[in-house]
């Protein structure tokens, strides 16, 4: 198991998350609400709001059987998501600082229409 992933849902930096996803070692799961996602998200990220996950929605098909890196705006909802997924036996972690830290580090953010996005 990668040192970035533990059943106890360790955390990764935005740069580590970007590298893990780019290398095909994990999928990025954005757990913010739809209006936040629409404003701006990481290219290639999957979307499932934490509220829907907690209501019993399944992971997106592309995330099933894969390592999951959860991300939200600041890191709180994604930490909860990583803990939930880890408790269910999945390899999951989250991004320290969330999308705010992701954007601050200069990592790509896109809007729904493919243009430059913002973090809402």
PDB file of C-alpha atoms in Angstrom:
ATOM      1  CA  UNK A   1       0.000   0.000   0.000  1.00  0.00           C
ATOM      2  CA  UNK A   2       1.298   3.462  -0.829  1.00  0.00           C
ATOM      3  CA  UNK A   3       2.520   5.477   2.157  1.00  0.00           C
ATOM      4  CA  UNK A   4      -0.015   8.158   1.153  1.00  0.00           C
ATOM      5  CA  UNK A   5      -2.904   5.762   1.791  1.00  0.00           C
ATOM      6  CA  UNK A   6      -3.798   4.150   5.041  1.00  0.00           C
ATOM      7  CA  UNK A   7      -7.052   2.721   6.257  1.00  0.00           C
ATOM      8  CA  UNK A   8      -6.895   5.478   8.884  1.00  0.00           C
ATOM      9  CA  UNK A   9      -7.258   8.026   6.060  1.00  0.00           C
ATOM     10  CA  UNK A  10      -3.980   9.941   6.210  1.00  0.00           C
ATOM     11  CA  UNK A  11      -3.833  13.316   4.525  1.00  0.00           C
ATOM     12  CA  UNK A  12      -1.908  14.510   1.457  1.00  0.00           C
ATOM     13  CA  UNK A  13      -0.865  17.922   0.182  1.00  0.00           C
ATOM     14  CA  UNK A  14      -2.407  19.338  -2.983  1.00  0.00           C
ATOM     15  CA  UNK A  15       0.827  18.601  -4.869  1.00  0.00           C
ATOM     16  CA  UNK A  16       0.856  14.977  -3.682  1.00  0.00           C
ATOM     17  CA  UNK A  17      -2.806  14.564  -4.651  1.00  0.00           C
ATOM     18  CA  UNK A  18      -2.186  16.040  -8.095  1.00  0.00           C
ATOM     19  CA  UNK A  19       0.745  13.675  -8.637  1.00  0.00           C
ATOM     20  CA  UNK A  20      -1.182  10.599  -7.436  1.00  0.00           C
ATOM     21  CA  UNK A  21      -4.056  11.371  -9.789  1.00  0.00           C
ATOM     22  CA  UNK A  22      -1.766  12.242 -12.720  1.00  0.00           C
ATOM     23  CA  UNK A  23       0.133   8.980 -12.224  1.00  0.00           C
ATOM     24  CA  UNK A  24      -3.120   6.989 -12.214  1.00  0.00           C
ATOM     25  CA  UNK A  25      -2.617   5.851  -8.619  1.00  0.00           C
ATOM     26  CA  UNK A  26      -5.868   7.425  -7.378  1.00  0.00           C
ATOM     27  CA  UNK A  27      -9.027   9.280  -8.349  1.00  0.00           C
ATOM     28  CA  UNK A  28      -9.848  12.741  -7.045  1.00  0.00           C
ATOM     29  CA  UNK A  29     -13.347  12.946  -5.548  1.00  0.00           C
ATOM     30  CA  UNK A  30     -14.706  16.466  -5.059  1.00  0.00           C
ATOM     31  CA  UNK A  31     -17.302  16.374  -2.271  1.00  0.00           C
ATOM     32  CA  UNK A  32     -18.423  20.004  -2.424  1.00  0.00           C
ATOM     33  CA  UNK A  33     -21.957  20.994  -3.297  1.00  0.00           C
ATOM     34  CA  UNK A  34     -22.936  21.424  -6.949  1.00  0.00           C
ATOM     35  CA  UNK A  35     -22.737  25.243  -7.003  1.00  0.00           C
ATOM     36  CA  UNK A  36     -19.184  25.064  -5.603  1.00  0.00           C
ATOM     37  CA  UNK A  37     -18.218  22.402  -8.163  1.00  0.00           C
ATOM     38  CA  UNK A  38     -19.712  24.460 -10.999  1.00  0.00           C
ATOM     39  CA  UNK A  39     -17.679  27.524  -9.999  1.00  0.00           C
ATOM     40  CA  UNK A  40     -14.396  25.644 -10.262  1.00  0.00           C
ATOM     41  CA  UNK A  41     -12.886  22.218  -9.722  1.00  0.00           C
ATOM     42  CA  UNK A  42      -9.769  20.239 -10.538  1.00  0.00           C
ATOM     43  CA  UNK A  43      -9.782  18.931 -14.110  1.00  0.00           C
ATOM     44  CA  UNK A  44     -10.569  15.224 -14.200  1.00  0.00           C
ATOM     45  CA  UNK A  45     -12.052  15.178 -10.697  1.00  0.00           C
ATOM     46  CA  UNK A  46     -15.186  13.185 -10.006  1.00  0.00           C
ATOM     47  CA  UNK A  47     -18.086  14.847  -8.206  1.00  0.00           C
ATOM     48  CA  UNK A  48     -20.210  13.517  -5.360  1.00  0.00           C
ATOM     49  CA  UNK A  49     -21.311  15.944  -2.639  1.00  0.00           C
ATOM     50  CA  UNK A  50     -20.725  14.707   0.887  1.00  0.00           C
ATOM     51  CA  UNK A  51     -24.410  15.301   1.639  1.00  0.00           C
ATOM     52  CA  UNK A  52     -25.352  12.762  -1.046  1.00  0.00           C
ATOM     53  CA  UNK A  53     -22.690  10.293   0.084  1.00  0.00           C
ATOM     54  CA  UNK A  54     -23.990  10.502   3.653  1.00  0.00           C
ATOM     55  CA  UNK A  55     -27.524   9.927   2.326  1.00  0.00           C
ATOM     56  CA  UNK A  56     -26.382   6.635   0.809  1.00  0.00           C
ATOM     57  CA  UNK A  57     -25.404   7.580  -2.741  1.00  0.00           C
ATOM     58  CA  UNK A  58     -22.809   5.199  -4.185  1.00  0.00           C
ATOM     59  CA  UNK A  59     -19.395   6.306  -5.335  1.00  0.00           C
ATOM     60  CA  UNK A  60     -19.209   7.261  -9.014  1.00  0.00           C
ATOM     61  CA  UNK A  61     -18.483   4.181 -11.120  1.00  0.00           C
ATOM     62  CA  UNK A  62     -15.035   5.517 -12.058  1.00  0.00           C
ATOM     63  CA  UNK A  63     -14.057   5.590  -8.353  1.00  0.00           C
ATOM     64  CA  UNK A  64     -15.144   2.076  -7.448  1.00  0.00           C
ATOM     65  CA  UNK A  65     -12.271  -0.232  -6.655  1.00  0.00           C
ATOM     66  CA  UNK A  66      -9.758   2.620  -6.788  1.00  0.00           C
ATOM     67  CA  UNK A  67      -7.885   4.640  -4.236  1.00  0.00           C
ATOM     68  CA  UNK A  68      -9.795   7.816  -3.472  1.00  0.00           C
ATOM     69  CA  UNK A  69      -8.412  11.244  -2.668  1.00  0.00           C
ATOM     70  CA  UNK A  70     -11.271  13.407  -1.378  1.00  0.00           C
ATOM     71  CA  UNK A  71     -11.236  17.179  -1.726  1.00  0.00           C
ATOM     72  CA  UNK A  72     -13.571  19.978  -0.644  1.00  0.00           C
ATOM     73  CA  UNK A  73     -13.117  23.739  -0.193  1.00  0.00           C
ATOM     74  CA  UNK A  74     -10.956  23.807   2.939  1.00  0.00           C
ATOM     75  CA  UNK A  75     -10.423  20.203   4.032  1.00  0.00           C
ATOM     76  CA  UNK A  76     -13.206  19.604   6.563  1.00  0.00           C
ATOM     77  CA  UNK A  77     -15.778  17.779   4.414  1.00  0.00           C
ATOM     78  CA  UNK A  78     -13.068  15.853   2.607  1.00  0.00           C
ATOM     79  CA  UNK A  79     -11.645  14.658   5.939  1.00  0.00           C
ATOM     80  CA  UNK A  80     -15.099  13.382   6.897  1.00  0.00           C
ATOM     81  CA  UNK A  81     -15.379  11.673   3.508  1.00  0.00           C
ATOM     82  CA  UNK A  82     -11.985   9.985   3.859  1.00  0.00           C
ATOM     83  CA  UNK A  83     -12.923   8.765   7.329  1.00  0.00           C
ATOM     84  CA  UNK A  84     -16.266   7.385   6.060  1.00  0.00           C
ATOM     85  CA  UNK A  85     -14.670   5.616   3.113  1.00  0.00           C
ATOM     86  CA  UNK A  86     -11.831   4.254   5.229  1.00  0.00           C
ATOM     87  CA  UNK A  87     -14.337   2.921   7.773  1.00  0.00           C
ATOM     88  CA  UNK A  88     -16.033   1.127   4.873  1.00  0.00           C
ATOM     89  CA  UNK A  89     -12.731  -0.590   4.041  1.00  0.00           C
ATOM     90  CA  UNK A  90     -11.675   1.581   1.100  1.00  0.00           C
ATOM     91  CA  UNK A  91      -8.279   3.173   0.598  1.00  0.00           C
ATOM     92  CA  UNK A  92      -9.010   6.850   1.075  1.00  0.00           C
ATOM     93  CA  UNK A  93      -7.291  10.053   2.040  1.00  0.00           C
ATOM     94  CA  UNK A  94      -8.007  13.732   1.673  1.00  0.00           C
ATOM     95  CA  UNK A  95      -6.293  16.916   0.616  1.00  0.00           C
ATOM     96  CA  UNK A  96      -5.052  19.191   3.382  1.00  0.00           C
ATOM     97  CA  UNK A  97      -6.422  22.676   2.762  1.00  0.00           C
ATOM     98  CA  UNK A  98      -8.829  21.528   0.046  1.00  0.00           C
ATOM     99  CA  UNK A  99      -9.423  23.368  -3.219  1.00  0.00           C
ATOM    100  CA  UNK A 100      -8.371  26.657  -1.620  1.00  0.00           C
ATOM    101  CA  UNK A 101      -4.879  25.227  -1.073  1.00  0.00           C
ATOM    102  CA  UNK A 102      -4.996  23.492  -4.479  1.00  0.00           C
ATOM    103  CA  UNK A 103      -5.581  26.814  -6.258  1.00  0.00           C
ATOM    104  CA  UNK A 104      -3.110  28.677  -4.031  1.00  0.00           C
ATOM    105  CA  UNK A 105      -0.430  26.176  -5.093  1.00  0.00           C
ATOM    106  CA  UNK A 106      -1.147  27.054  -8.731  1.00  0.00           C
ATOM    107  CA  UNK A 107      -2.692  23.715  -9.623  1.00  0.00           C
ATOM    108  CA  UNK A 108      -5.298  23.767 -12.412  1.00  0.00           C
ATOM    109  CA  UNK A 109      -8.903  24.788 -11.758  1.00  0.00           C
ATOM    110  CA  UNK A 110     -11.595  24.658 -14.400  1.00  0.00           C
ATOM    111  CA  UNK A 111     -15.206  25.793 -14.540  1.00  0.00           C
ATOM    112  CA  UNK A 112     -18.147  23.770 -15.786  1.00  0.00           C
ATOM    113  CA  UNK A 113     -17.837  25.176 -19.308  1.00  0.00           C
ATOM    114  CA  UNK A 114     -14.112  24.342 -19.438  1.00  0.00           C
ATOM    115  CA  UNK A 115     -12.969  27.899 -18.802  1.00  0.00           C
ATOM    116  CA  UNK A 116     -10.911  29.043 -15.853  1.00  0.00           C
ATOM    117  CA  UNK A 117     -12.739  28.372 -12.624  1.00  0.00           C
ATOM    118  CA  UNK A 118     -12.798  29.971  -9.204  1.00  0.00           C
ATOM    119  CA  UNK A 119     -13.039  28.462  -5.764  1.00  0.00           C
ATOM    120  CA  UNK A 120     -16.432  29.280  -4.273  1.00  0.00           C
TER     121      UNK A 120
END
